[in-house]
PDB file of C-alpha atoms in Angstrom:
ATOM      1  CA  UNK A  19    -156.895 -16.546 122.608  1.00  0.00           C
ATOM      2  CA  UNK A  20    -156.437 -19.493 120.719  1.00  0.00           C
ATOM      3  CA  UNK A  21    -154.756 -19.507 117.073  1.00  0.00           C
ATOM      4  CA  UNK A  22    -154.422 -22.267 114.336  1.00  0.00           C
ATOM      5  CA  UNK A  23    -151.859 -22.314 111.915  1.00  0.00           C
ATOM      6  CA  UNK A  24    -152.711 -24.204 108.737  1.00  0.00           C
ATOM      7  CA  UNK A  25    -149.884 -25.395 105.892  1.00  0.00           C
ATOM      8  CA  UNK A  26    -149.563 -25.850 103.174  1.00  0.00           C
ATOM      9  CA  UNK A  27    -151.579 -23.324 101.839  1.00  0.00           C
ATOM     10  CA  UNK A  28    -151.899 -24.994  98.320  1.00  0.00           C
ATOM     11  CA  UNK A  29    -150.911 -28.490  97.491  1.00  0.00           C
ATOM     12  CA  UNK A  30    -151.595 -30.600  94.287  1.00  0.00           C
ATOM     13  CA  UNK A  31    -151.088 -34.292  93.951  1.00  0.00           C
ATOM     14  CA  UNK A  32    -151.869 -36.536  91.357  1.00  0.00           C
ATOM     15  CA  UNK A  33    -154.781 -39.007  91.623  1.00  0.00           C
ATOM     16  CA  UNK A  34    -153.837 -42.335  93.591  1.00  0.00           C
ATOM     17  CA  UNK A  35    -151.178 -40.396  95.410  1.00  0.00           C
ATOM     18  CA  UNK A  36    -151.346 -39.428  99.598  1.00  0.00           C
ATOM     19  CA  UNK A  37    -152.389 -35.809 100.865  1.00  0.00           C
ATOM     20  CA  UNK A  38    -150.700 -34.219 104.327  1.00  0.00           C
ATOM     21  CA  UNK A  39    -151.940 -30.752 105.311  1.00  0.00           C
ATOM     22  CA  UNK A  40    -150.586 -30.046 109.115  1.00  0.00           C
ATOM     23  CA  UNK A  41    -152.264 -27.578 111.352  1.00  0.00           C
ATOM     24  CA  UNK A  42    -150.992 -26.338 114.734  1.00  0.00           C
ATOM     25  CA  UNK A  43    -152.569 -24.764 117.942  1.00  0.00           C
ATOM     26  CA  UNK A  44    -151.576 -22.315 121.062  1.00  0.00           C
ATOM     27  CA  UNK A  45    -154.212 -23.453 123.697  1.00  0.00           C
ATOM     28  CA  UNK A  46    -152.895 -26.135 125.397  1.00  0.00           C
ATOM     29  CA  UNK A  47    -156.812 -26.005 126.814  1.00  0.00           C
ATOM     30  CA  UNK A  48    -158.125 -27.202 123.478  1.00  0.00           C
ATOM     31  CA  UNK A  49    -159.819 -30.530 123.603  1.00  0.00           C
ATOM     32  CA  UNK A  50    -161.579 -30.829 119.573  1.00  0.00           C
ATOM     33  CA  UNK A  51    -160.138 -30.466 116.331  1.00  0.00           C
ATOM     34  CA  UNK A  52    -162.804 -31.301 113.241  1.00  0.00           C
ATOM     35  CA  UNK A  53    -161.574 -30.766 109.808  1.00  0.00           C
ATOM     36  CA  UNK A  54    -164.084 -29.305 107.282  1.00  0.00           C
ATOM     37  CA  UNK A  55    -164.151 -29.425 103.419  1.00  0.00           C
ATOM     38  CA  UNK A  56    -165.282 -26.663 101.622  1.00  0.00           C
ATOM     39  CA  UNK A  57    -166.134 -26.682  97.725  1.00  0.00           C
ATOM     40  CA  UNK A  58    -166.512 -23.904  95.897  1.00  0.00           C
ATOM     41  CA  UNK A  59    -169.547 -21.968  97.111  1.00  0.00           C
ATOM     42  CA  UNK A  60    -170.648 -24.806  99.752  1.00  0.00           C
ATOM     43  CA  UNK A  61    -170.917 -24.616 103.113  1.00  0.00           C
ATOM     44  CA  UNK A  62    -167.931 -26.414 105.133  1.00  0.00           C
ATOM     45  CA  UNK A  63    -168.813 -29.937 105.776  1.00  0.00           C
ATOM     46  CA  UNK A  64    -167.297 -32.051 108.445  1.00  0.00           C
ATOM     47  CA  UNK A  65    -164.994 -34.638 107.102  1.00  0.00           C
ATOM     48  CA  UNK A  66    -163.645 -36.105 109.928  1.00  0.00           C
ATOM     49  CA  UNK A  67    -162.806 -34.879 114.044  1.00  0.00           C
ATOM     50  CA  UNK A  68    -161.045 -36.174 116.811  1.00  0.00           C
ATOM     51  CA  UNK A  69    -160.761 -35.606 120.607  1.00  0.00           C
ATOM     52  CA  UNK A  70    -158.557 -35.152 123.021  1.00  0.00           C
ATOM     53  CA  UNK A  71    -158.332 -38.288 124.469  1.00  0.00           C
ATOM     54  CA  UNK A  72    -157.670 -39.982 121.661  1.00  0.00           C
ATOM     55  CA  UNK A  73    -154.410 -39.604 119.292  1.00  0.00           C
ATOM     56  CA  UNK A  74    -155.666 -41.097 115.782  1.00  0.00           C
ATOM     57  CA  UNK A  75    -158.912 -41.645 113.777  1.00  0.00           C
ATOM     58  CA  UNK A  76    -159.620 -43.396 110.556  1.00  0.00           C
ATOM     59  CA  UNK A  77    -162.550 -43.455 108.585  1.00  0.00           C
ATOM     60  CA  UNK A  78    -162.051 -45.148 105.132  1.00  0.00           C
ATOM     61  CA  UNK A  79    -159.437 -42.925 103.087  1.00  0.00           C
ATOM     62  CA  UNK A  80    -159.494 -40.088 105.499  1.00  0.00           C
ATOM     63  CA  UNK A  81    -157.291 -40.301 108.762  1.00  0.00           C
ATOM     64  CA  UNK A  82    -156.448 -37.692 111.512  1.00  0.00           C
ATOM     65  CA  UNK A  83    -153.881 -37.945 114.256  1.00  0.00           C
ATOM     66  CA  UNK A  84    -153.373 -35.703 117.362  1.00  0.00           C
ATOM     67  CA  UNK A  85    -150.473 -35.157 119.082  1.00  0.00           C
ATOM     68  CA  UNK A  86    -151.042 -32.979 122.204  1.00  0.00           C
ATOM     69  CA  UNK A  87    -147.571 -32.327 123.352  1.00  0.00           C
ATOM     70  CA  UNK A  88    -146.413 -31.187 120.614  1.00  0.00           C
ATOM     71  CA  UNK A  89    -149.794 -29.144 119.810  1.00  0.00           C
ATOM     72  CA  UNK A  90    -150.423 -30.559 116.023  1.00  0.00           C
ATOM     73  CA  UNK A  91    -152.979 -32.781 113.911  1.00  0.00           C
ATOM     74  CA  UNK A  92    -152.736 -33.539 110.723  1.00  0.00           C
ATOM     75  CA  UNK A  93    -155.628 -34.931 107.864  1.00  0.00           C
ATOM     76  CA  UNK A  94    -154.236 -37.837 105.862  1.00  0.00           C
ATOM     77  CA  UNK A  95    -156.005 -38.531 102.827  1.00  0.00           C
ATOM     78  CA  UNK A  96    -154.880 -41.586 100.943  1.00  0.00           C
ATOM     79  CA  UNK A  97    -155.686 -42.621  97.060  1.00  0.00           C
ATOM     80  CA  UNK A  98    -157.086 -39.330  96.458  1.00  0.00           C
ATOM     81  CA  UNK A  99    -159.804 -38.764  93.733  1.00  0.00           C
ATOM     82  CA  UNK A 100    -160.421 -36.080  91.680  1.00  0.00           C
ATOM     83  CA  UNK A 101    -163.670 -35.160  93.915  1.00  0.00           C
ATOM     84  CA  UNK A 102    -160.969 -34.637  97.285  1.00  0.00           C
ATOM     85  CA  UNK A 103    -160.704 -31.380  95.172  1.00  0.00           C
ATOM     86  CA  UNK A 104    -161.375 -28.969  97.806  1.00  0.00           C
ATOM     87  CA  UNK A 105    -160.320 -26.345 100.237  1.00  0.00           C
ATOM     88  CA  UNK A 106    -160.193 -27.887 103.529  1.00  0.00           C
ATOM     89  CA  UNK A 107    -160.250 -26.297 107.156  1.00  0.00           C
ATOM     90  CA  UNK A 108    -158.795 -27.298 110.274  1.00  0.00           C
ATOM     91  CA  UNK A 109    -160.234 -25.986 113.718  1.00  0.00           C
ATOM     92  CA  UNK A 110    -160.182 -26.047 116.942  1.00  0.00           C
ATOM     93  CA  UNK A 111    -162.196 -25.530 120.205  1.00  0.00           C
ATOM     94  CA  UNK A 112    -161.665 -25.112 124.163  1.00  0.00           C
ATOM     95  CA  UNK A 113    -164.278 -25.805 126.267  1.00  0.00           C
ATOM     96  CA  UNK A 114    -167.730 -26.537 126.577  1.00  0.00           C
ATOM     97  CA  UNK A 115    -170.304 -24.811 123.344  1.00  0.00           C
ATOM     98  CA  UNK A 116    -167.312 -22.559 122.883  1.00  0.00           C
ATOM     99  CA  UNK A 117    -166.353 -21.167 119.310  1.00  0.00           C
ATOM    100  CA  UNK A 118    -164.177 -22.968 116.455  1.00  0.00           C
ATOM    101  CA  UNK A 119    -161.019 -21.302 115.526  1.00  0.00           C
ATOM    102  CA  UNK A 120    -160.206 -22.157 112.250  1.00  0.00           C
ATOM    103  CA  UNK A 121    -156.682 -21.987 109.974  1.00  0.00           C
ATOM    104  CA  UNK A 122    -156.604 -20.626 106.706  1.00  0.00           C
ATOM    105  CA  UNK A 123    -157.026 -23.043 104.650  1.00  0.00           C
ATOM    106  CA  UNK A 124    -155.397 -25.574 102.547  1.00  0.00           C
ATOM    107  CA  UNK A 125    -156.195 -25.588  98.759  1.00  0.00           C
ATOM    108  CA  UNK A 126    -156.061 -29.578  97.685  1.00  0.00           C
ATOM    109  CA  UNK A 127    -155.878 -29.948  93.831  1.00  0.00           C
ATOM    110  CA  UNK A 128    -155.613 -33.832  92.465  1.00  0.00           C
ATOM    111  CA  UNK A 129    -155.187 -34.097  89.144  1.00  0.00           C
ATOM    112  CA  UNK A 130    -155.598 -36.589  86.285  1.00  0.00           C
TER     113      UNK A 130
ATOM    114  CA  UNK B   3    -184.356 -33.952 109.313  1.00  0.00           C
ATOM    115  CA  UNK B   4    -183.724 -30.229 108.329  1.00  0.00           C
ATOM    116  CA  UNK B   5    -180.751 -28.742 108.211  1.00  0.00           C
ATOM    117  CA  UNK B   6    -179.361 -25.178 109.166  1.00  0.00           C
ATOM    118  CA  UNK B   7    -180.920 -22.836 106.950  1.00  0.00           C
ATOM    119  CA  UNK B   8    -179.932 -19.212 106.396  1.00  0.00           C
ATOM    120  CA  UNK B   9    -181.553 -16.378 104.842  1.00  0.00           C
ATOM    121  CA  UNK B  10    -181.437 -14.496 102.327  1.00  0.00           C
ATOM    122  CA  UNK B  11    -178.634 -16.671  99.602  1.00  0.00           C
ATOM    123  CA  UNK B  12    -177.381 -13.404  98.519  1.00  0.00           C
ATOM    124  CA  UNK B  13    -177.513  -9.566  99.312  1.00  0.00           C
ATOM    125  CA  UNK B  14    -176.006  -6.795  97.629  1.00  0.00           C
ATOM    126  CA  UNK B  15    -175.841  -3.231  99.824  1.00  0.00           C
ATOM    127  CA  UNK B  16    -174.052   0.122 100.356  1.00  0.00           C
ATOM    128  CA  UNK B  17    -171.791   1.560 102.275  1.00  0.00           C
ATOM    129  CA  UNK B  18    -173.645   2.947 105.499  1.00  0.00           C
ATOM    130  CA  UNK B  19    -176.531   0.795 105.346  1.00  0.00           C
ATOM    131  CA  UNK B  20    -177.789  -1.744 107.497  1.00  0.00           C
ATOM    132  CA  UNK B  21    -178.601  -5.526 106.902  1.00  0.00           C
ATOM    133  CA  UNK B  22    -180.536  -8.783 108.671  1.00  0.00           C
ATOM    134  CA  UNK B  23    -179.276 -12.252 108.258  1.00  0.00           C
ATOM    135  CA  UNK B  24    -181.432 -14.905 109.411  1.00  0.00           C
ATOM    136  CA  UNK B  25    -180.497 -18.729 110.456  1.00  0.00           C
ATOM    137  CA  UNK B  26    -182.686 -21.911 111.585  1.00  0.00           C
ATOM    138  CA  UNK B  27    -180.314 -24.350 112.804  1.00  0.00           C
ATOM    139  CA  UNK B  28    -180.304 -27.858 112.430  1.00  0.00           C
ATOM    140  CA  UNK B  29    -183.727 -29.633 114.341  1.00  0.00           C
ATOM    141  CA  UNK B  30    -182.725 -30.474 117.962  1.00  0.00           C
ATOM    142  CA  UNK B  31    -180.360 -27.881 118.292  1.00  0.00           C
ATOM    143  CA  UNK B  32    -180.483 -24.892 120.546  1.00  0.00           C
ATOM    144  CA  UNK B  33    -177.247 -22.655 120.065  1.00  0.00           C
ATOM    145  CA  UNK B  34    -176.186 -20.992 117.274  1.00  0.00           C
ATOM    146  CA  UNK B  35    -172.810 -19.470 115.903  1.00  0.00           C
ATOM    147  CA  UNK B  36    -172.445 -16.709 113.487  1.00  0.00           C
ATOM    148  CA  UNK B  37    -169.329 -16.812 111.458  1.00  0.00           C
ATOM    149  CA  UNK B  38    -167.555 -14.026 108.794  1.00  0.00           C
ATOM    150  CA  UNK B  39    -165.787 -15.896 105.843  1.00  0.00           C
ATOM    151  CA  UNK B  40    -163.500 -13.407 103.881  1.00  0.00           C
ATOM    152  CA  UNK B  41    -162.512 -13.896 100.255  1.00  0.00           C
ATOM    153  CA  UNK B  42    -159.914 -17.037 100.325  1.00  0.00           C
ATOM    154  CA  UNK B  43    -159.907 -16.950 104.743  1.00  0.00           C
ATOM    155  CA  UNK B  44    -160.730 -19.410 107.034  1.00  0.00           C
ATOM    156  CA  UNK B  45    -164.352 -18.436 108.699  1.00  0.00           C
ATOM    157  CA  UNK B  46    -164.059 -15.713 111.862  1.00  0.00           C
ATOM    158  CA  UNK B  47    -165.991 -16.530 115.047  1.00  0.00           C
ATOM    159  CA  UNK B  48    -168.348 -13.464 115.338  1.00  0.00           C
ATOM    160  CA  UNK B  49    -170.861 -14.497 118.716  1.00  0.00           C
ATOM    161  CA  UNK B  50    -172.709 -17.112 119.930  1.00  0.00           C
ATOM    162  CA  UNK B  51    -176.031 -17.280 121.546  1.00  0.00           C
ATOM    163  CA  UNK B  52    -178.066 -19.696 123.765  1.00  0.00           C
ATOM    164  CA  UNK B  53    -181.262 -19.303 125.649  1.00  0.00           C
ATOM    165  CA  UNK B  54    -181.297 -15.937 123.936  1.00  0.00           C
ATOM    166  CA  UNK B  55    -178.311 -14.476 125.290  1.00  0.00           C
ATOM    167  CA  UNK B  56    -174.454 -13.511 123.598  1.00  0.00           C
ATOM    168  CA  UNK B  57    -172.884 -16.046 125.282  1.00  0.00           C
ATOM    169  CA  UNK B  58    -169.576 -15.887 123.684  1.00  0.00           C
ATOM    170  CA  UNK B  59    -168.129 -12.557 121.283  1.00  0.00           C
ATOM    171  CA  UNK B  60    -165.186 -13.268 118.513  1.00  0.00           C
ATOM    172  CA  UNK B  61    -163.161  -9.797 117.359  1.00  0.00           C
ATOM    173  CA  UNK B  62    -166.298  -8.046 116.278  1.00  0.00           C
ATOM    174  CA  UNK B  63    -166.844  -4.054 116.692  1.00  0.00           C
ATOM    175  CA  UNK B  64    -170.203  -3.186 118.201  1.00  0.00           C
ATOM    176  CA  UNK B  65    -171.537  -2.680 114.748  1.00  0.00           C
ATOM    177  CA  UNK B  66    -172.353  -6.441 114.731  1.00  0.00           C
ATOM    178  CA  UNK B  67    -175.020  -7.936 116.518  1.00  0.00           C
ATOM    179  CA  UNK B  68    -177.167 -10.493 117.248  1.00  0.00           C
ATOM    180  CA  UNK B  69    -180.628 -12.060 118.733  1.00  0.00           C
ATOM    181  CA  UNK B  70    -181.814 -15.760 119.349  1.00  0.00           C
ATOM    182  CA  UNK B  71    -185.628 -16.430 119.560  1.00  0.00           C
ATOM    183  CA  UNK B  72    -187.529 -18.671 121.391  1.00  0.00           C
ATOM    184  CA  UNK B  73    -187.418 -21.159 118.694  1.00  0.00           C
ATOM    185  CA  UNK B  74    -184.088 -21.209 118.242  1.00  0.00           C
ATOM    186  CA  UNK B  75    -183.455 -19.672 115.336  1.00  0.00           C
ATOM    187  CA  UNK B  76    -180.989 -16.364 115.157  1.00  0.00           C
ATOM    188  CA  UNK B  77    -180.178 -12.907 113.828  1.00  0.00           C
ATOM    189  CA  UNK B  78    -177.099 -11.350 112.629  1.00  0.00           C
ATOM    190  CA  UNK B  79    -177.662  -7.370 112.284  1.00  0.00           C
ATOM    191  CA  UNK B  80    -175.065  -5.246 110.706  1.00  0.00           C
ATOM    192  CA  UNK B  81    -175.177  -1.217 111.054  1.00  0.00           C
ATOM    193  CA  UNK B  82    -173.281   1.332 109.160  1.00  0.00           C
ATOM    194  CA  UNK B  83    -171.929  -1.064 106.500  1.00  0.00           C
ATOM    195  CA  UNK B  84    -168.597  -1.028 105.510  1.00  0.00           C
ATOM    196  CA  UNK B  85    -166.632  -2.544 101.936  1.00  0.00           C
ATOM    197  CA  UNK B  86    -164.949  -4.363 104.523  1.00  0.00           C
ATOM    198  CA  UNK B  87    -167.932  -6.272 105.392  1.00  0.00           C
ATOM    199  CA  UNK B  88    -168.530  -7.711 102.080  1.00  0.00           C
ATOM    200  CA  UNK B  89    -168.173 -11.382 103.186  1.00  0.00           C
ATOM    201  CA  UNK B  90    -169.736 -15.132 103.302  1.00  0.00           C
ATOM    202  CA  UNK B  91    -171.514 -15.089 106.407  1.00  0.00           C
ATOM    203  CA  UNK B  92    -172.204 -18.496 108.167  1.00  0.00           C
ATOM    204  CA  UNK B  93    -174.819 -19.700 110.341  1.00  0.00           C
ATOM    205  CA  UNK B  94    -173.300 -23.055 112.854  1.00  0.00           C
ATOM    206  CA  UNK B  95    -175.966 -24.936 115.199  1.00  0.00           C
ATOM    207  CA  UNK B  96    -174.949 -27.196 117.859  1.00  0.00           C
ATOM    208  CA  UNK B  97    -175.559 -28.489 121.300  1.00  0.00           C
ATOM    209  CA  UNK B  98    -174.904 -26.285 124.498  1.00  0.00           C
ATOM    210  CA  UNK B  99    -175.168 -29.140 126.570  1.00  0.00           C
ATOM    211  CA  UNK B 100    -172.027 -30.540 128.591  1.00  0.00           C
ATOM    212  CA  UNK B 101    -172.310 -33.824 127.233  1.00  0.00           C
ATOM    213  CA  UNK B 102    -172.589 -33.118 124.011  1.00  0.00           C
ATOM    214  CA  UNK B 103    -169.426 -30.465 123.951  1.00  0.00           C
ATOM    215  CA  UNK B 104    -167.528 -31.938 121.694  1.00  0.00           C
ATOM    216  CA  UNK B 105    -170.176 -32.585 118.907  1.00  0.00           C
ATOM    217  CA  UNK B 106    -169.980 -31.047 115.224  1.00  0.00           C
ATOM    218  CA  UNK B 107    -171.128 -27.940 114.732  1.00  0.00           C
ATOM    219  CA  UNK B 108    -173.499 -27.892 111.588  1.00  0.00           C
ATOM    220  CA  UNK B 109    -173.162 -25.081 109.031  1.00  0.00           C
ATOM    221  CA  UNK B 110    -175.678 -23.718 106.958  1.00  0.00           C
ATOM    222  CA  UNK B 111    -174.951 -22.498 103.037  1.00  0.00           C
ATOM    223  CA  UNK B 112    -174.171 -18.824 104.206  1.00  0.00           C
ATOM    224  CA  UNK B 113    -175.578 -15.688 102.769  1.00  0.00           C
ATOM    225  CA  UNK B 114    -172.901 -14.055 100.162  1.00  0.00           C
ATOM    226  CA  UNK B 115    -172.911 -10.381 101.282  1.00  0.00           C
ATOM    227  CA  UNK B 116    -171.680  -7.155  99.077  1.00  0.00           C
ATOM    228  CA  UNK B 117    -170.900  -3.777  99.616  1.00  0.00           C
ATOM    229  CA  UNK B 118    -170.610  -1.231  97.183  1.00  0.00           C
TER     230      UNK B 118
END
């Protein structure tokens, strides 16, 4: 089955300052990949997702890119704020209304 | 437009027991995911259901399962509960439909479940 590795597991930048979490996949089949922030007893809310057929996505400070050869996407968040504060997911999916695998989890601190 | 709505918020049980979670997913939708979010994990794909019917089963023992009714909205039934099980469990709607494949899934706030 498919697995997602997620790293870091913790980072902390200060506020103004660029966020990289990575995230890799086995399922060469896989064709989504949303990331999903989670605060503290919230439900996961999509951020941002990209398919297959495309290899990058911006939407104002967040970006994701895709590369399928290598079988990695990352989330890019520039001039973070102290409300990017967050746990966030990476996931991904093969098929048609199939399940999300997700990684582990990256805790994102920005501080003052 | 409603979102996905689970019941109840929170549930406290013991060991042995059993326990109903209920979800509404997100107006439109007719499939519905079922997820197990351990302490500091990533959330676990349990089953999915559409036009009633498992369509899809994660890692689950037996103990775990499920019904969809005619309105959409879903089940989660847990039997002989163990400390183990003490999780966030969460409720995703979406689509089944081909063309809509790669669409969000929508999650609801969960229902925080203990074991004693």
């Amino acid at each position: 089955g498919e697995n997602v590795e997620q790293h870091p597991s913790t980072l902390s930048v200060q506020e103004g300052d660029s966020a990289v979490i990575k995230c890799t996949y086995s399922d060469s089949a896989s064709n989504y990949f949303p990331w999903y922030k989670q605060e503290l007893g919230k439900r996961p809310q999509l951020i941002i997702d990209i398919r297959s057929n495309v290899g990058e996505k911006k939407d104002q400070r967040i970006a994701v890119t895709l590369n399928k050869t290598a079988k990695h996407f990352s989330l890019h968040i520039t001039e973070t704020q102290p409300e990017d504060s967050a746990v966030y997911f990476c996931a991904a999916k093969t098929g048609t209304a199939s399940k999300l695998t997700f990684g582990t989890g990256t805790r994102l601190q920005v501080t003052l | 437009d409603a979102g996905v709505t689970q019941s109840p918020t929170h549930l406290i049980k013991t060991r042995g027991q059993q326990v109903t979670l209920r979800c509404s997913p997100k107006s439109g939708h007719d499939t519905v995911s079922w997820y197990q979010q351990a302490l500091g994990q990533g959330p676990q794909f349990i089953f999915q259901y559409y036009e009633e019917e498992e369509r899809q089963r994660g890692n689950f023992p037996d103990r775990f399962s499920g019904h969809q009714f005619p309105n959409y909205s879903s089940e989660l039934n847990v039997n002989a509960l163990l400390l183990g099980d003490s999780a966030l469990y969460l409720c995703a709607s979406s689509l089944w439909a081909v063309k809509y494949s790669n669409q969000p899934q929508h999650f609801g706030d969960g229902t925080r479940l203990s074991i004693l």
